[in-house]
Coordinates of C-alpha atoms and ligand atoms in Angstrom, one line a residue:
M730 CA 83.4 12.2 57.5
V731 CA 85.3 14.8 55.5
P732 CA 88.8 13.7 54.4
A733 CA 91.4 15.7 56.2
S734 CA 92.9 17.5 53.2
D735 CA 89.4 18.7 52.1
A736 CA 88.6 19.8 55.7
E737 CA 91.9 21.7 55.8
K738 CA 91.1 23.6 52.7
L739 CA 87.5 24.2 53.6
I740 CA 88.5 25.6 57.0
L741 CA 91.2 28.0 55.6
D742 CA 88.7 29.3 53.1
L743 CA 86.4 30.3 56.0
V744 CA 89.0 32.5 57.6
T745 CA 89.3 36.3 56.9
P746 CA 92.4 37.7 58.5
L747 CA 92.0 40.3 61.3
D748 CA 93.3 43.6 59.9
E749 CA 93.4 45.9 62.9
T750 CA 96.8 47.2 63.7
E751 CA 98.3 48.4 67.0
M752 CA 101.7 50.0 67.8
V753 CA 104.0 48.2 70.2
P754 CA 107.6 49.1 71.3
V755 CA 110.2 47.3 69.2
G756 CA 111.4 45.4 72.3
D757 CA 107.9 43.8 72.6
C758 CA 107.1 42.8 69.1
L759 CA 108.9 39.4 69.0
G760 CA 106.4 36.8 67.6
R761 CA 103.9 39.5 66.5
V762 CA 102.7 39.8 62.9
L763 CA 103.7 43.0 61.1
G764 CA 100.7 45.1 60.3
D765 CA 102.2 47.4 57.7
T766 CA 105.0 47.8 55.2
I767 CA 108.2 49.0 57.0
R768 CA 110.4 51.5 55.1
S769 CA 113.5 53.3 56.3
Q770 CA 114.8 56.7 55.3
L771 CA 118.3 55.3 56.0
D772 CA 120.6 53.5 53.5
F773 CA 122.1 50.3 54.9
P774 CA 125.1 50.6 55.4
H775 CA 124.5 54.2 56.2
W776 CA 128.0 55.1 54.8
D777 CA 130.9 53.4 53.1
N778 CA 132.7 51.5 55.8
S779 CA 135.4 48.9 56.4
A780 CA 134.7 45.2 56.8
M781 CA 138.2 44.6 58.2
D782 CA 140.8 45.9 60.6
G783 CA 143.5 47.3 58.3
Y784 CA 144.3 50.1 56.0
A785 CA 142.1 52.2 53.7
V786 CA 143.9 52.7 50.3
R787 CA 143.5 53.9 46.8
H788 CA 143.4 50.7 44.7
G789 CA 145.7 52.2 42.1
D790 CA 148.4 52.6 44.8
V791 CA 148.5 48.9 45.6
A792 CA 148.0 47.3 42.2
T793 CA 151.6 46.2 42.3
V794 CA 153.2 45.1 45.5
P795 CA 155.1 45.6 47.7
A796 CA 153.8 49.1 47.9
Q797 CA 154.8 51.6 50.5
L798 CA 152.2 54.1 51.8
T799 CA 152.2 56.9 54.4
V800 CA 149.6 56.6 57.2
I801 CA 148.0 60.1 57.5
E802 CA 145.2 59.3 59.9
E803 CA 143.7 56.8 62.2
I804 CA 139.9 56.3 62.1
P805 CA 138.4 54.4 65.0
A806 CA 134.7 53.2 64.6
G807 CA 132.3 56.0 65.3
Q808 CA 134.6 58.8 64.2
V809 CA 134.4 60.9 61.1
P810 CA 137.5 60.9 58.9
Q811 CA 139.1 64.3 58.7
K812 CA 141.3 63.9 55.6
T813 CA 141.2 62.9 52.0
L814 CA 143.7 60.3 50.8
Q815 CA 146.1 61.6 48.2
P816 CA 148.2 59.2 46.0
G817 CA 150.7 57.3 48.2
E818 CA 148.6 57.8 51.3
T819 CA 146.6 55.5 53.5
A820 CA 144.5 55.6 56.7
R821 CA 144.6 53.2 59.6
I822 CA 141.0 51.8 59.8
F823 CA 139.0 49.3 61.8
T824 CA 135.9 47.1 61.2
G825 CA 132.9 49.4 61.0
S826 CA 134.9 52.6 60.6
M827 CA 133.9 55.1 58.0
L828 CA 135.9 55.1 54.8
P829 CA 137.9 58.3 54.2
A830 CA 137.3 60.3 51.0
G831 CA 139.7 59.2 48.3
A832 CA 139.9 55.5 49.5
D833 CA 138.1 52.8 47.6
T834 CA 139.7 49.6 48.9
I835 CA 140.7 48.0 52.3
V836 CA 143.9 46.0 52.8
M837 CA 143.6 43.7 55.9
Q838 CA 146.4 44.3 58.3
E839 CA 147.6 40.7 58.0
N840 CA 148.8 41.6 54.5
T841 CA 150.8 44.6 55.6
Q842 CA 154.0 45.5 57.6
R843 CA 154.0 48.6 59.6
Q844 CA 157.0 50.8 60.6
G845 CA 156.1 54.1 62.2
V846 CA 154.0 56.1 59.8
Q847 CA 155.0 53.9 56.9
V848 CA 153.1 50.8 55.9
T849 CA 154.1 48.3 53.3
V850 CA 151.3 46.4 51.5
L851 CA 152.5 42.9 50.7
E852 CA 149.6 41.5 48.8
S853 CA 147.5 43.3 46.2
P854 CA 143.8 43.3 47.1
K855 CA 141.0 43.3 44.6
A856 CA 139.5 46.7 43.8
Q857 CA 136.9 47.6 46.5
A858 CA 137.9 44.7 48.7
F859 CA 136.3 44.7 52.1
V860 CA 134.4 47.9 51.5
R861 CA 130.8 47.8 52.6
K862 CA 129.3 50.4 50.2
R863 CA 126.6 52.7 51.4
G864 CA 123.2 51.4 50.3
S865 CA 124.6 48.1 49.1
F866 CA 122.3 46.1 51.6
Y867 CA 119.3 48.4 51.3
Q868 CA 118.4 51.7 49.8
A869 CA 116.4 54.3 51.6
G870 CA 112.7 54.3 50.8
A871 CA 112.5 50.8 49.5
E872 CA 110.4 48.1 51.2
L873 CA 112.3 46.8 54.2
L874 CA 109.7 44.4 55.7
T875 CA 106.4 43.4 54.3
P876 CA 103.1 43.1 56.2
G877 CA 102.1 39.6 57.4
V878 CA 105.7 38.7 58.4
C879 CA 106.1 37.1 61.8
V880 CA 108.7 39.1 63.7
G881 CA 111.7 37.0 64.7
A882 CA 115.0 37.9 66.1
A883 CA 116.4 39.1 62.8
E884 CA 113.3 41.3 62.1
V885 CA 113.5 42.8 65.6
A886 CA 117.2 43.7 64.9
V887 CA 116.3 45.3 61.5
L888 CA 113.5 47.3 63.0
A889 CA 115.8 48.6 65.8
A890 CA 118.5 49.4 63.3
A891 CA 116.0 51.3 61.2
Q892 CA 115.1 53.3 64.4
C893 CA 111.6 52.0 64.3
E894 CA 110.8 52.5 67.9
M895 CA 107.1 51.7 67.7
V896 CA 106.1 48.9 65.4
P897 CA 102.7 48.5 63.7
V898 CA 101.6 44.9 64.4
R899 CA 98.3 43.1 63.9
R900 CA 96.0 42.9 66.9
R901 CA 96.3 39.4 68.3
P902 CA 93.2 37.2 68.0
R903 CA 91.3 36.5 71.2
V904 CA 90.4 32.9 71.4
A905 CA 87.8 31.8 73.9
I906 CA 88.1 28.3 75.5
L907 CA 85.1 26.4 76.8
S908 CA 85.4 23.0 78.4
T909 CA 82.2 21.0 78.3
G910 CA 81.5 18.1 80.7
D911 CA 79.8 17.4 84.0
E912 CA 82.8 15.2 85.0
L913 CA 85.3 18.1 84.9
V914 CA 86.8 19.8 87.8
T915 CA 89.3 22.6 88.0
V916 CA 92.9 21.8 88.8
D917 CA 92.7 22.8 92.4
Q918 CA 89.5 20.9 93.3
P919 CA 89.5 17.5 95.0
L920 CA 88.6 14.7 92.6
G921 CA 85.4 12.8 93.3
P922 CA 84.6 9.4 91.8
G923 CA 84.0 9.7 88.1
Q924 CA 85.6 13.1 87.9
I925 CA 88.7 14.3 86.0
V926 CA 90.6 17.6 85.8
D927 CA 89.8 19.9 82.9
S928 CA 93.2 19.5 81.3
N929 CA 92.0 20.5 77.8
R930 CA 91.7 24.1 79.0
Y931 CA 95.4 24.1 79.7
A932 CA 96.4 22.3 76.6
L933 CA 94.3 24.6 74.4
A934 CA 95.5 27.8 76.2
A935 CA 99.1 26.7 75.7
L936 CA 98.5 26.0 72.0
I937 CA 96.7 29.3 71.4
A938 CA 99.5 31.2 73.2
Q939 CA 102.1 29.3 71.1
T940 CA 100.3 30.4 68.0
G941 CA 100.6 34.0 69.1
A942 CA 97.0 34.5 70.0
I943 CA 95.4 35.4 73.4
P944 CA 93.7 32.6 75.2
V945 CA 90.5 33.5 77.0
P946 CA 89.6 30.5 79.2
L947 CA 85.9 30.7 80.2
G948 CA 85.8 27.6 82.4
I949 CA 83.8 24.5 82.6
V950 CA 80.4 24.2 81.1
P951 CA 78.0 21.6 82.5
D952 CA 76.4 19.2 80.0
Q953 CA 73.1 21.1 79.9
K954 CA 71.5 22.9 77.0
A955 CA 70.9 26.2 78.7
A956 CA 74.4 26.4 80.2
T957 CA 75.9 25.5 76.8
R958 CA 73.8 28.1 75.1
E959 CA 74.8 30.8 77.6
A960 CA 78.5 29.9 77.5
I961 CA 78.7 29.9 73.8
A962 CA 76.9 33.3 73.6
E963 CA 79.2 34.7 76.2
A964 CA 82.3 33.4 74.4
L965 CA 81.1 34.9 71.1
A966 CA 80.7 38.3 72.8
Q967 CA 84.3 38.2 74.0
A968 CA 86.4 36.6 71.3
D969 CA 87.3 36.4 67.6
M970 CA 87.3 32.6 67.6
V971 CA 85.8 30.1 70.0
I972 CA 87.1 26.7 70.8
S973 CA 85.2 24.2 72.9
S974 CA 86.2 20.7 73.8
G975 CA 83.8 17.8 74.3
G976 CA 80.1 17.4 73.6
V977 CA 80.5 17.0 69.8
S978 CA 79.9 13.2 69.4
V979 CA 76.7 11.3 69.4
G980 CA 76.1 10.9 73.1
D981 CA 72.8 12.0 74.8
Y982 CA 74.6 14.9 76.5
D983 CA 76.6 16.1 73.4
Y984 CA 74.8 19.3 72.9
V985 CA 77.3 21.6 71.1
D986 CA 76.1 21.2 67.5
Q987 CA 72.4 21.5 68.5
I988 CA 73.1 24.7 70.4
L989 CA 75.3 26.2 67.6
A990 CA 72.4 25.6 65.2
E991 CA 69.9 27.2 67.6
L992 CA 72.2 30.2 67.9
G993 CA 72.2 30.7 64.2
A994 CA 75.6 29.2 63.2
T995 CA 76.3 27.7 59.9
I996 CA 77.8 24.3 60.5
H997 CA 80.4 23.4 57.8
I998 CA 81.9 20.2 59.2
R999 CA 80.7 17.7 61.8
A1000 CA 83.3 14.9 61.5
V1001 CA 86.6 14.4 59.7
A1002 CA 88.3 11.1 58.7
V1003 CA 91.1 11.6 61.2
K1004 CA 92.1 9.4 64.1
P1005 CA 92.3 10.6 66.8
G1006 CA 89.9 13.5 66.3
K1007 CA 86.9 12.2 64.3
P1008 CA 84.2 14.4 65.8
L1009 CA 85.1 18.0 64.8
T1010 CA 82.5 20.7 64.5
V1011 CA 83.5 23.7 62.4
A1012 CA 80.9 26.4 62.3
T1013 CA 80.7 30.1 61.6
F1014 CA 78.7 32.9 63.0
D1015 CA 78.3 35.5 60.3
A1016 CA 77.4 39.1 61.1
E1017 CA 77.6 42.0 58.6
E1018 CA 81.0 43.2 59.7
Q1019 CA 82.5 40.1 61.1
R1020 CA 82.7 36.3 60.9
Q1021 CA 83.5 34.3 63.9
L1022 CA 84.9 30.8 63.6
Y1023 CA 83.8 28.1 66.1
F1024 CA 85.7 24.9 66.6
G1025 CA 84.0 22.1 68.6
L1026 CA 86.9 19.8 69.3
P1027 CA 86.5 16.3 70.6
G1028 CA 86.8 15.9 74.4
N1029 CA 89.4 13.2 74.4
P1030 CA 92.6 14.9 75.4
V1031 CA 94.8 13.6 72.6
S1032 CA 92.1 14.1 70.0
S1033 CA 91.7 17.8 71.0
L1034 CA 95.4 18.4 70.7
V1035 CA 95.6 16.6 67.3
S1036 CA 92.6 18.5 66.0
F1037 CA 94.2 21.7 67.1
W1038 CA 97.5 21.0 65.4
R1039 CA 95.9 19.7 62.2
F1040 CA 93.0 22.1 61.7
V1041 CA 92.8 25.0 64.3
Q1042 CA 96.4 26.2 64.2
P1043 CA 96.4 26.9 60.4
A1044 CA 93.2 28.8 60.7
L1045 CA 94.5 30.8 63.7
R1046 CA 97.7 31.6 61.8
K1047 CA 95.6 32.9 58.9
L1048 CA 93.3 34.9 61.2
S1049 CA 96.4 36.5 62.8
G1050 CA 97.3 38.1 59.5
L1051 CA 100.3 35.9 58.7
A1052 CA 100.8 36.2 55.0
S1053 CA 102.0 32.6 54.5
G1054 CA 103.1 29.4 56.4
W1055 CA 99.7 28.5 57.7
A1056 CA 99.8 24.8 56.9
P1057 CA 101.0 22.3 59.5
T1058 CA 104.7 21.3 59.1
F1059 CA 105.0 17.8 57.6
V1060 CA 108.4 16.2 57.1
S1061 CA 109.5 13.0 55.4
A1062 CA 110.9 10.6 57.9
T1063 CA 112.1 7.0 58.2
T1064 CA 110.1 5.1 60.7
D1065 CA 112.0 2.9 63.2
S1066 CA 108.8 1.2 64.3
D1067 CA 106.0 -0.7 62.5
L1068 CA 102.9 1.5 62.3
R1069 CA 99.3 0.1 62.3
A1070 CA 96.0 1.8 61.6
G1071 CA 92.4 0.9 60.9
G1072 CA 92.5 2.3 57.3
K1073 CA 89.2 4.1 57.6
R1074 CA 90.7 7.4 58.8
E1075 CA 94.0 9.2 58.3
T1076 CA 95.7 8.1 61.5
F1077 CA 98.3 9.8 63.6
L1078 CA 100.6 7.9 65.9
W1079 CA 102.8 9.8 68.2
G1080 CA 106.4 9.5 69.0
R1081 CA 109.8 11.1 68.7
L1082 CA 111.3 12.7 65.6
C1083 CA 115.1 13.3 65.5
L1084 CA 117.3 14.5 62.8
G1085 CA 120.3 12.4 61.8
N1086 CA 122.7 12.3 58.8
D1087 CA 120.1 10.5 56.7
G1088 CA 117.2 12.9 57.5
Y1089 CA 114.4 12.6 60.0
R1090 CA 113.8 9.4 61.9
F1091 CA 110.6 8.5 63.8
T1092 CA 110.2 6.3 66.8
L1093 CA 106.8 5.3 68.1
A1094 CA 106.0 6.2 71.7
A1095 CA 105.7 3.1 73.9
G1096 CA 102.4 2.4 75.5
G1097 CA 98.8 2.7 74.3
H1098 CA 97.9 5.0 71.5
S1099 CA 94.5 5.8 72.9
S1100 CA 93.0 9.2 72.4
G1101 CA 92.5 9.3 76.2
N1102 CA 96.2 8.7 76.9
L1103 CA 97.8 12.0 77.4
V1104 CA 100.6 10.5 79.4
N1105 CA 102.7 9.0 76.6
L1106 CA 102.0 12.0 74.4
T1107 CA 104.4 13.9 76.6
R1108 CA 108.0 14.0 75.5
T1109 CA 106.8 13.4 71.9
N1110 CA 107.4 15.9 69.1
G1111 CA 106.0 14.3 66.0
L1112 CA 103.0 12.4 64.8
A1113 CA 103.5 9.7 62.2
Q1114 CA 100.7 9.9 59.5
V1115 CA 99.2 6.6 58.3
P1116 CA 97.2 7.7 55.2
L1117 CA 93.6 6.9 54.7
G1118 CA 93.2 3.4 53.3
E1119 CA 96.5 2.1 54.7
T1120 CA 96.7 -0.3 57.6
T1121 CA 100.4 -1.2 57.9
I1122 CA 103.6 0.6 57.4
S1123 CA 106.8 -1.5 58.1
A1124 CA 109.8 -0.2 60.0
G1125 CA 112.3 1.2 57.6
S1126 CA 109.7 2.8 55.4
Q1127 CA 109.4 6.5 54.5
I1128 CA 106.5 8.2 56.1
R1129 CA 105.1 11.7 56.5
A1130 CA 105.2 13.1 60.0
L1131 CA 103.6 16.1 61.5
V1132 CA 106.1 18.2 63.5
V1133 CA 104.5 19.3 66.8
G1134 CA 107.6 20.2 68.9
Q1135 CA 111.2 21.0 68.7
V1136 CA 113.3 18.4 66.8
F1137 CA 116.9 17.8 67.9
N1138 CA 119.8 16.1 66.2
S1139 CA 120.3 12.5 67.2
Ligands
LIG1311 N1 78.9 5.8 69.7 C1 79.9 6.5 69.5 N2 80.6 7.0 70.5 C2 81.7 7.8 70.3 C3 82.1 8.0 69.0 C4 81.4 7.5 67.9 O1 81.6 7.7 66.7 N3 80.2 6.8 68.2 N4 83.3 8.7 68.7 C5 84.3 8.6 69.8 C6 85.3 9.5 69.5 S1 86.3 9.1 68.2 C7 85.6 10.6 70.3 S2 87.0 11.5 70.0 C8 84.8 11.0 71.4 C9 84.5 12.5 71.4 O2 83.5 12.8 72.2 P1 83.0 14.2 72.6 O3 83.7 15.2 71.8 O4 81.6 14.2 72.6 O5 83.6 14.4 74.1 P2 83.0 13.9 75.4 O6 82.1 12.8 75.2 O7 82.4 15.1 76.1 O8 84.3 13.5 76.2 C10 85.1 12.5 75.6 C11 86.2 12.1 76.6 O9 87.1 13.2 76.8 C12 87.1 13.6 78.2 N5 87.2 15.0 78.3 C13 86.2 15.9 77.9 N6 86.5 17.1 78.2 C14 87.7 17.1 78.8 C15 88.6 18.1 79.3 N7 88.3 19.4 79.2 N8 89.8 17.8 79.8 C16 90.1 16.4 79.9 N9 89.3 15.4 79.4 C17 88.1 15.7 78.9 C18 85.9 13.0 78.7 O10 85.9 12.8 80.1 C19 85.7 11.7 77.9 O11 86.5 10.7 78.5 O12 83.6 10.3 71.4 C20 83.7 8.9 71.2 N10 82.4 8.3 71.3
MOO1312 O1 88.5 10.5 67.1 MO1 88.5 9.9 68.7 O2 89.5 11.1 68.8 O3 89.3 8.5 67.8 O4 89.1 9.2 70.0
MG1313 MG1 80.5 12.7 74.0

């Protein structure tokens, strides 16, 4: 059994990011990974403009107050000033309006008194107050966004502001999903004795989509060598990465590793010291141009999710071209519950994380922590980690917890 941290490193080292780029409309690029450096030929702000509703002035005119000025122009946002301020003159201005020539400072209207075309400035502003100078946020030609960034709301806004109508993004990895097991039926089939629904297919598709990749579910594979061989070969022909669940332990019908070897894969990992999720096959198919990563996840539903969070997701993030942030998110938390583990494997116990004034708190989910029990994994958002070698952590202790869902304030 490979220790989890060694496995994590080994797996990331096996991944070469995809570097194919496609162009997508700016409105569709949320969550995508930028494929190229973005530069703009525009300065930000594009011109000197006002950050307040008020009056554009020459600072020298208002250094001593009260100062009376004559309003020579009104400049609503979107209009080009027509006049140049001379000494003793001011222009009425609004937030976002262009500064008129001659002005260098804005006085907010709360610090003025207006009478007809005369305005009295009551408080002296600092020089250049409330002026958003052209190019002070960004200068044309410089790097605006770097490749490998995940596009969020702020990035979409910047791309739009830079008039980047079509955005170069990395092609999303296609990830094939195979569900091995003679006992599996599809969600719409009646359940016979001994049968269960192939829920892993849905869990894995959801996780792959959440990671920004394209799930390619290829269905249920019977526990037979020929069928397993055919399914894996088909998956490799269609996808950048293949994930199967089940068939990786030591049972008589666990064929995945054997077939991978027969198909020419290099097997790097067979088991990790993690509970749940001990059986984990990590293999690569190496062709001249391309390396495909294969993850054989354990069939137990909780184990396959935990293995994905801990080991597959970082690899998929790296494959997607993300420049950083591949590692799972661990936080320090205080546990409200006693935690127990066997000590022989790094153990994850699921429950709820919430954020209070004293940081994160973890509460263990009620019910059995069996790797077959998906039911109490629902409504959880964190996994408490009991490190390798430890068997008991008392309530009130600091722990590390893996964040796997949205955390809210308590
Ligand atoms: N003698 C030993 N037996 C087992 C060991 C061991 O070390 N020695 N390890 C156990 C651990 S830990 C795990 S985890 C499982 C992993 O087994 P496999 O990956 O070979 O998975 P299967 O045997 O095919 O199935 C296990 C379990 O999961 C259910 N399953 C499978 N696929 C799905 C699916 N797509 N959706 C929902 N549920 C699924 C399956 O019905 C079984 O109940 O091995 C232990 N055994
Ligand atoms: O590793 Mo298994 O996932 O303990 O049940
Ligand atoms: Mg098995």
